[in-house]
Amino acid sequence: MAKKIAFQGELGAYSHEACAQNYPDYEPLPCRTFEDVIEAVNSKAAALAMLPVENSTYGRVADIHRLLPSSGLHIIDEAFTRVRIALMALPGVPLSDIKTVRAHLVLLPQAASFLAKNAIAGESAADSAGAAAELVQSGDRRSGVLASEIAAQIYGLNVLARDIEDHGHNTTRFLVMSPKTHLERRGEHGMMTSFVFRVRNIPAALYKAMGGFATNGVNMTKLESYMVGGHFTATQFYADIEGHPEDANVKRALDELSYFTSEVTILGTYPRARERDS
């Protein structure tokens, strides 16, 4: 299997930055879609996948939770990457010459104050890193791009301003996926376990299913629901908890969960990131 880590997007995307920061020994493999990322690992074109699951500003990343249970992959790590926005342009172009910038639609509002102060108009692009590549091809000296600084390095653009986001808390959480499970305890900040489940069609089933985690002192950091197969009556839940399935209290909670569910699938057990404490 190639020592590569697959991600969705172009080289220079924030997902690429997450790969470079957390797995610098792996060669990044850009993919067009999330499905392509998963297929790259299943086909052994890559050893790992870096998939974004949620953002502190925009919430859940669409489609990811639907894809995880059937991906054939297992969560072995989590990574948190701050979304730092840089304004870049062609070499030799000063900030005063920039009239428009292109970026993914979600980035533009995050730099609204900077753009207004400098009288720069924003235009949406399908992909910020892709917009950087397109700027080089176009040779447009009145336009810039908002993207990760790694994009400027890759495409030979000049960074005119750094950290121009209005708020400094915007962070994306990624899951690192592997075809093999890693159940051993590791890391210095405890363990996390992620799983999906479906409750039985009985009154107060979800309430009863969650009771075991409360009575056994298991901290549930995330619980989300989503439809399965487009049916309003088929609801699946995704959950993150602190702890390892072999911990006595976690084991008791999962055993109790099984009484009120028709299906439980553990997606992975992995080190708890230190960023959770910051």
XYZ file of C-alpha atoms in Angstrom, residues 143-243:
101
model
C -7.540 39.837 -8.526
C -6.506 37.879 -5.479
C -7.492 34.689 -3.683
C -8.386 33.881 -0.091
C -6.961 30.507 0.886
C -4.563 28.665 3.162
C -0.992 29.957 3.043
C 0.106 26.518 1.843
C -1.747 27.271 -1.415
C 0.465 30.324 -2.003
C 3.559 28.175 -1.507
C 2.361 25.531 -3.948
C 1.240 27.857 -6.741
C 3.953 30.521 -6.396
C 1.687 33.341 -5.237
C 2.668 36.226 -2.973
C 0.927 36.540 0.410
C -0.270 40.130 0.878
C -1.997 39.656 4.247
C -2.206 36.868 6.823
C -4.794 35.886 9.437
C -7.431 38.243 8.038
C -10.392 36.263 9.379
C -12.797 38.279 11.543
C -12.745 35.703 14.349
C -9.864 33.543 15.537
C -11.832 30.497 16.649
C -12.733 28.911 13.303
C -11.473 25.322 13.454
C -12.200 22.190 11.448
C -12.144 18.738 13.000
C -10.902 15.908 10.816
C -11.083 12.142 11.203
C -8.162 10.017 10.022
C -9.423 6.764 8.510
C -7.624 3.462 7.913
C -8.658 0.058 6.528
C -7.426 -1.495 9.785
C -8.699 -0.921 13.311
C -6.321 0.360 15.988
C -7.763 -0.657 19.342
C -4.657 -0.232 21.488
C -4.612 2.588 24.031
C -2.368 5.441 22.924
C -1.912 9.176 23.223
C -1.529 11.356 26.305
C -5.028 12.800 26.631
C -7.265 9.752 26.894
C -9.260 7.939 24.218
C -12.343 8.636 22.105
C -14.824 6.176 20.633
C -17.205 6.931 17.751
C -20.193 4.805 16.774
C -23.515 4.871 14.956
C -26.754 3.267 16.128
C -30.445 2.935 15.366
C -32.994 2.873 18.156
C -35.807 0.349 18.341
C -39.306 1.539 17.467
C -40.514 1.797 21.061
C -41.597 4.826 23.157
C -38.717 6.871 24.637
C -36.160 4.568 23.026
C -33.526 7.298 22.557
C -33.992 8.544 26.125
C -33.531 5.036 27.467
C -30.580 4.334 25.174
C -28.765 7.431 26.442
C -29.479 6.657 30.083
C -26.649 4.157 30.361
C -24.045 6.759 29.469
C -25.306 9.153 32.147
C -25.550 6.565 34.926
C -22.090 5.183 34.122
C -20.421 8.581 33.964
C -19.476 8.423 30.273
C -19.069 11.843 28.674
C -20.829 12.038 25.298
C -19.305 14.922 23.344
C -21.462 14.611 20.230
C -24.859 13.169 19.283
C -26.351 13.822 15.863
C -29.230 12.283 13.949
C -29.724 11.911 10.226
C -32.131 10.120 7.919
C -31.244 6.808 6.326
C -32.208 6.120 2.727
C -34.423 9.187 2.522
C -37.007 7.735 4.910
C -38.364 9.935 7.682
C -38.966 6.887 9.875
C -35.417 5.516 9.527
C -33.162 7.592 11.741
C -29.559 6.816 12.535
C -27.528 8.487 15.262
C -23.821 9.309 15.291
C -22.094 9.655 18.669
C -18.654 10.473 20.069
C -17.829 9.492 23.640
C -14.755 9.836 25.804
C -13.219 6.509 26.744
